[in-house]
Short mmCIF file of N, CA, C and O in Angstrom, two decimals:
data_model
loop_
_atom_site.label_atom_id
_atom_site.label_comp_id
_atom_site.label_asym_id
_atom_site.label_seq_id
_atom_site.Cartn_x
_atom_site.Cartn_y
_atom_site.Cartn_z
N UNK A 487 26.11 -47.33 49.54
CA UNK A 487 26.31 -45.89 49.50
C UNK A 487 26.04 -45.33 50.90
O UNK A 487 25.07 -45.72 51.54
N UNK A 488 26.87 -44.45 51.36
CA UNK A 488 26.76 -43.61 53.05
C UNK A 488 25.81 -43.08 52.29
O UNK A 488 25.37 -43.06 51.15
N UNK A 489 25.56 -42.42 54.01
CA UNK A 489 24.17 -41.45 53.81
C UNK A 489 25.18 -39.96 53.44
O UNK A 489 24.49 -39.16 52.82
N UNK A 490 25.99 -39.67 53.58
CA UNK A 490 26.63 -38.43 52.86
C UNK A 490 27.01 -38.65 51.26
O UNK A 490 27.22 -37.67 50.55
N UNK A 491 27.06 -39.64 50.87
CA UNK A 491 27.32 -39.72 49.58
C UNK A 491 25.59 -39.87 48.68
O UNK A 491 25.25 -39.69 47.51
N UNK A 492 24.98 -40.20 49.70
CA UNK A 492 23.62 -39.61 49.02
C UNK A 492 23.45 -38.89 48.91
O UNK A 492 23.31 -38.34 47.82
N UNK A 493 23.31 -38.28 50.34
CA UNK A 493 22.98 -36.62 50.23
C UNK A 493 23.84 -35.22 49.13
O UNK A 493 23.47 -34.11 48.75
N UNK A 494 24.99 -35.96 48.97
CA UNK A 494 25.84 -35.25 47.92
C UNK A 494 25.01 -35.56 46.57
O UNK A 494 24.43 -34.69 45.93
N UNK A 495 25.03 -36.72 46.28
CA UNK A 495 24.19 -36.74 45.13
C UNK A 495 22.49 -36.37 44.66
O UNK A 495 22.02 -36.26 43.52
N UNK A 496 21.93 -36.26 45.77
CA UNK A 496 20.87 -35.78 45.59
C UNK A 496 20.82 -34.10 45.56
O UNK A 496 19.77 -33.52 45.32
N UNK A 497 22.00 -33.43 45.82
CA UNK A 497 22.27 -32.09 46.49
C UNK A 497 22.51 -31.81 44.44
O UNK A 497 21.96 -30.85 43.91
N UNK A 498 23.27 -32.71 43.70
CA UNK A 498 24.03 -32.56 42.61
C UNK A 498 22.62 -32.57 41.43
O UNK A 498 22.50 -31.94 40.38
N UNK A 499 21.86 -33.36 41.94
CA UNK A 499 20.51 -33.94 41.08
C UNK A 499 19.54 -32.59 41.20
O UNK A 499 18.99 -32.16 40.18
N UNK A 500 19.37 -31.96 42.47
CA UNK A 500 18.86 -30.68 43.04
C UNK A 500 19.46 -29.62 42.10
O UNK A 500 18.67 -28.84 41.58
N UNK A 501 20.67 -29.53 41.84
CA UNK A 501 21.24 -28.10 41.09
C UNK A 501 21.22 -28.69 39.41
O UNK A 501 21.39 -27.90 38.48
N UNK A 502 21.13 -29.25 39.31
CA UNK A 502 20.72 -29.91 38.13
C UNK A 502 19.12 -29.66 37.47
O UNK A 502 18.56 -29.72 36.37
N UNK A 503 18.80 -29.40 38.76
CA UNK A 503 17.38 -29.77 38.48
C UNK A 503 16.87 -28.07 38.24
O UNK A 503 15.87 -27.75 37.61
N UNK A 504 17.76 -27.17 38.87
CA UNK A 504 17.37 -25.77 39.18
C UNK A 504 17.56 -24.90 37.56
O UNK A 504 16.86 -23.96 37.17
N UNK A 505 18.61 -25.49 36.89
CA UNK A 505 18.80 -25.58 35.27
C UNK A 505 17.56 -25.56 34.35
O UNK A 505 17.51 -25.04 33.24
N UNK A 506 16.59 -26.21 34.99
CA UNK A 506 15.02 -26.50 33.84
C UNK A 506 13.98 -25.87 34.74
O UNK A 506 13.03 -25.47 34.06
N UNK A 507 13.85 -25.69 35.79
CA UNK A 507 12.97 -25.67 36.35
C UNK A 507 12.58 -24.39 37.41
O UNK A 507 13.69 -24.41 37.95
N UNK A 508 11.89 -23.32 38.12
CA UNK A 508 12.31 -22.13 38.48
C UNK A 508 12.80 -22.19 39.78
O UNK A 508 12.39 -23.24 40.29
N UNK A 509 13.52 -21.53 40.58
CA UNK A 509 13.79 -21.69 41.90
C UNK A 509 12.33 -22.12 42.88
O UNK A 509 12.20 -22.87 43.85
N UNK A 510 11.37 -21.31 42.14
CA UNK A 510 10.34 -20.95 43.45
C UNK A 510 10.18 -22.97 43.59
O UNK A 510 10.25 -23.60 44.65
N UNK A 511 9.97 -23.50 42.28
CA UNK A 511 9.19 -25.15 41.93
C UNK A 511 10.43 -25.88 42.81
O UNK A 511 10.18 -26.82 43.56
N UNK A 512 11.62 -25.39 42.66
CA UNK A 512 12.50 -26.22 43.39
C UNK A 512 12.86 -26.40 45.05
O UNK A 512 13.42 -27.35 45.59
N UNK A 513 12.36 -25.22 45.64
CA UNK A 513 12.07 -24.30 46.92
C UNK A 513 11.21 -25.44 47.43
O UNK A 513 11.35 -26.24 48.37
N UNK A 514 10.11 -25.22 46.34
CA UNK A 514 8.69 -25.86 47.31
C UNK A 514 8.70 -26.88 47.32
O UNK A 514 8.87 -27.45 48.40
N UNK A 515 8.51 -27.74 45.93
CA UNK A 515 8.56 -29.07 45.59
C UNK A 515 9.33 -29.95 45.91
O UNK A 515 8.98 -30.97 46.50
N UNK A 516 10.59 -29.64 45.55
CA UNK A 516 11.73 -30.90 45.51
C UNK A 516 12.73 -30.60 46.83
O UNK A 516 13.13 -31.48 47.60
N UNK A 517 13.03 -29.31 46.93
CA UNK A 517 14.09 -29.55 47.70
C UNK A 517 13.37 -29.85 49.27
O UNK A 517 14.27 -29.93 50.11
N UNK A 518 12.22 -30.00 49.78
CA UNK A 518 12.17 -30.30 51.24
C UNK A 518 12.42 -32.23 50.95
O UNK A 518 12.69 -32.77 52.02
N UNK A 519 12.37 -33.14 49.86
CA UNK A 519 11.87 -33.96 49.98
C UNK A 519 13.13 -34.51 50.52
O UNK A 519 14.16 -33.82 50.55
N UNK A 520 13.08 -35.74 50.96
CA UNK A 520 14.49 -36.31 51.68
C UNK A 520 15.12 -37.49 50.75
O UNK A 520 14.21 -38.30 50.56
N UNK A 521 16.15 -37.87 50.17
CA UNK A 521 16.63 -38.83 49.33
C UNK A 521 17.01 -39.91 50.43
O UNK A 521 17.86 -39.61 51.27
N UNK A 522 16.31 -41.35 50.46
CA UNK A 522 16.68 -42.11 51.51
C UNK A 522 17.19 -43.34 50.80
O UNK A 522 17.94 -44.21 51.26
N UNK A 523 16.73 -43.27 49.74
CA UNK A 523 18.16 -44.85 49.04
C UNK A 523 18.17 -44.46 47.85
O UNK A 523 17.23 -43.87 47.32
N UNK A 524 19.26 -44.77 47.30
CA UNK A 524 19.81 -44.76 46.07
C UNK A 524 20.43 -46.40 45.85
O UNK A 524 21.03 -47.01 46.74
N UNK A 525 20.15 -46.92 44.49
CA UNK A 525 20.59 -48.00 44.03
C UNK A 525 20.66 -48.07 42.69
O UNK A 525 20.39 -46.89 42.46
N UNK A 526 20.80 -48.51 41.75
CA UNK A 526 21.39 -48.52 40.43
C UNK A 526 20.28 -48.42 39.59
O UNK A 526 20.18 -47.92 38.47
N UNK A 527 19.21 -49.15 40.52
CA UNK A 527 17.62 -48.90 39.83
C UNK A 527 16.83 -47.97 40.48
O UNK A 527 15.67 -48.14 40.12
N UNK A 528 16.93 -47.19 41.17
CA UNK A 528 16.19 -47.16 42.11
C UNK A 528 16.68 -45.72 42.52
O UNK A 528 17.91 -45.77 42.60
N UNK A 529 16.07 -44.10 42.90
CA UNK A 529 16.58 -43.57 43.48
C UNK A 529 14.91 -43.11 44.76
O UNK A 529 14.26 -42.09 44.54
N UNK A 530 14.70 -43.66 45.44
CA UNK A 530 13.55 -43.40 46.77
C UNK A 530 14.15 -42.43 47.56
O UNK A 530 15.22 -42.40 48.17
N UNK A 531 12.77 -41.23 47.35
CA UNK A 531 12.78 -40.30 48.06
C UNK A 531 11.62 -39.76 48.73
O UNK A 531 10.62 -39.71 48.01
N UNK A 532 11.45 -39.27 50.12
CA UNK A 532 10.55 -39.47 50.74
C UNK A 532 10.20 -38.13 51.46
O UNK A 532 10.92 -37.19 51.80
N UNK A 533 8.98 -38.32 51.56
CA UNK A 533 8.23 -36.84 52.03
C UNK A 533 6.87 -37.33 52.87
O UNK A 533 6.07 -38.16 52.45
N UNK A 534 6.81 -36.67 54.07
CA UNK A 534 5.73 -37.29 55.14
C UNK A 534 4.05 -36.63 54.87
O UNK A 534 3.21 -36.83 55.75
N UNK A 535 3.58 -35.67 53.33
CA UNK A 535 3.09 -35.49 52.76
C UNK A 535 2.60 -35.92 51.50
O UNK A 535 3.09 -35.76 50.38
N UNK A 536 1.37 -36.61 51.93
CA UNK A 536 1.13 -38.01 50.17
C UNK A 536 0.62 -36.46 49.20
O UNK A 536 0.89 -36.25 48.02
N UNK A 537 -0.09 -35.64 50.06
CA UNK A 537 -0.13 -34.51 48.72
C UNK A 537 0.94 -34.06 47.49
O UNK A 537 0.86 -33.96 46.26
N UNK A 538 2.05 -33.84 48.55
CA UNK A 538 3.39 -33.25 47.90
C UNK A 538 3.96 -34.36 47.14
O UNK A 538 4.60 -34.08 46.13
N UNK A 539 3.81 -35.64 47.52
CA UNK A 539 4.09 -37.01 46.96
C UNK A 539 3.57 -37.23 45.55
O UNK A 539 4.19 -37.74 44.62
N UNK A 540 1.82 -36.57 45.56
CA UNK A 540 1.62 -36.97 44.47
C UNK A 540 1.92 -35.82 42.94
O UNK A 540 2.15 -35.89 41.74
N UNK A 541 1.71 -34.84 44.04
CA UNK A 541 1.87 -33.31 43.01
C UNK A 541 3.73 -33.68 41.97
O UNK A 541 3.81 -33.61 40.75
N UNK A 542 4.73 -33.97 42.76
CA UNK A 542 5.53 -34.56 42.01
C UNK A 542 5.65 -35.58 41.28
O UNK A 542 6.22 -35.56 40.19
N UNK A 543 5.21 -36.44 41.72
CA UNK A 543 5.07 -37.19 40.67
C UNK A 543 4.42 -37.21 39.44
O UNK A 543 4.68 -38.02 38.55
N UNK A 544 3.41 -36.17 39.34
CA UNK A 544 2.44 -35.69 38.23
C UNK A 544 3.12 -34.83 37.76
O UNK A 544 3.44 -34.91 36.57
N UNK A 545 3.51 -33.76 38.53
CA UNK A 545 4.47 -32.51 37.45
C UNK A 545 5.73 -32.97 37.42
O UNK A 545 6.01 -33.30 36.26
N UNK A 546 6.76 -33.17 38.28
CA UNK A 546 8.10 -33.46 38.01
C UNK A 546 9.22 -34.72 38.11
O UNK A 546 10.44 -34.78 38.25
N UNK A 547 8.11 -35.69 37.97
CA UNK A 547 8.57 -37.11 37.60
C UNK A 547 10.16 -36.87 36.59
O UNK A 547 11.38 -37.01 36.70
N UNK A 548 9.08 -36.40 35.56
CA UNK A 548 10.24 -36.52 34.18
C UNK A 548 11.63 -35.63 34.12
O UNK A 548 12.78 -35.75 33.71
N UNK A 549 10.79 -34.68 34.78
CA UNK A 549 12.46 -33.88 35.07
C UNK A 549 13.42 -34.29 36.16
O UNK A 549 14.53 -33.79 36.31
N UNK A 550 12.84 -35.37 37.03
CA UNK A 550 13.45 -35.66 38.16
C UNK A 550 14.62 -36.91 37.46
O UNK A 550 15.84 -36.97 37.58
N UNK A 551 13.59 -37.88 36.68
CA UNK A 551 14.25 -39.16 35.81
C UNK A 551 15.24 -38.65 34.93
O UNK A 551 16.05 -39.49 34.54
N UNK A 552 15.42 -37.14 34.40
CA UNK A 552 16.03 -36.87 33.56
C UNK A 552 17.09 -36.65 34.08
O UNK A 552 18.11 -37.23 33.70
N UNK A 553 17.08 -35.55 35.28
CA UNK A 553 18.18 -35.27 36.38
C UNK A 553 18.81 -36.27 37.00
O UNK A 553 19.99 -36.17 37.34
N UNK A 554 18.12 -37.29 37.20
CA UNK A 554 18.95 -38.55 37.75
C UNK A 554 19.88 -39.17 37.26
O UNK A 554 20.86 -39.63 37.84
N UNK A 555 19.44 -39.26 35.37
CA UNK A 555 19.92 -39.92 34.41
C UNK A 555 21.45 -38.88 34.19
O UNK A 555 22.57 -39.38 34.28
N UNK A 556 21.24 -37.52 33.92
CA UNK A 556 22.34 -37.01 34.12
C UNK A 556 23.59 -36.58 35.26
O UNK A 556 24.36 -35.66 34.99
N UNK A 557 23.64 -37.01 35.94
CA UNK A 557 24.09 -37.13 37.27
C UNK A 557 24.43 -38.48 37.51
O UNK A 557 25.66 -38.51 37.53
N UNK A 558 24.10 -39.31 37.66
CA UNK A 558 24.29 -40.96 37.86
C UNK A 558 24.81 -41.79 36.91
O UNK A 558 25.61 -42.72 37.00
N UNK A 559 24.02 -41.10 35.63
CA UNK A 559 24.35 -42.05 34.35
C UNK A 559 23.67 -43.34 34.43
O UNK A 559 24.12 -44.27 33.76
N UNK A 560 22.54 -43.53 35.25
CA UNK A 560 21.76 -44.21 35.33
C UNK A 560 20.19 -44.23 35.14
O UNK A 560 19.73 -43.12 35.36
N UNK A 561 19.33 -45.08 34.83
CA UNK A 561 17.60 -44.97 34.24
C UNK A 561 17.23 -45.26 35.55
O UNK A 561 16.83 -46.40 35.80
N UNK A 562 17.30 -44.43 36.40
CA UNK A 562 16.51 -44.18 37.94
C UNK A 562 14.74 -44.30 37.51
O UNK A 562 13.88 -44.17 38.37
#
């Protein structure tokens, strides 16, 4: 996968994500983080903050796996 066809899909997973969740959570949380591989198992995304690292993964893991799943059609 190019790095534009990531970034498209993570851009698609992002407005997806804005559907469940409020702008402000998507503002802060998700949208600075950077999508750096995508694979069939796998979608790694990265942020140079282990705080912000962990705060998602505690609050928006599941909505992230869910958004992935709809968008990809894959169990990211």
């Amino acid at each position: 996968m190019t790095d534009i066809q990531l970034q498209a899909t993570w851009e698609e997973i992002l407005k997806n994500l804005e559907n469940s969740l409020s702008t402000r959570v998507c503002n802060n949380w998700l949208k600075p983080l950077k999508p750096i591989k995508l694979t069939t198992e796998r979608l790694e995304l990265g942020t140079p903050k282990k705080k912000k690292k962990n705060w998602v993964e505690k609050y928006y893991l599941s909505f992230l796996t869910h958004s992935c799943y709809e968008i990809t059609k894959s169990d990211l």
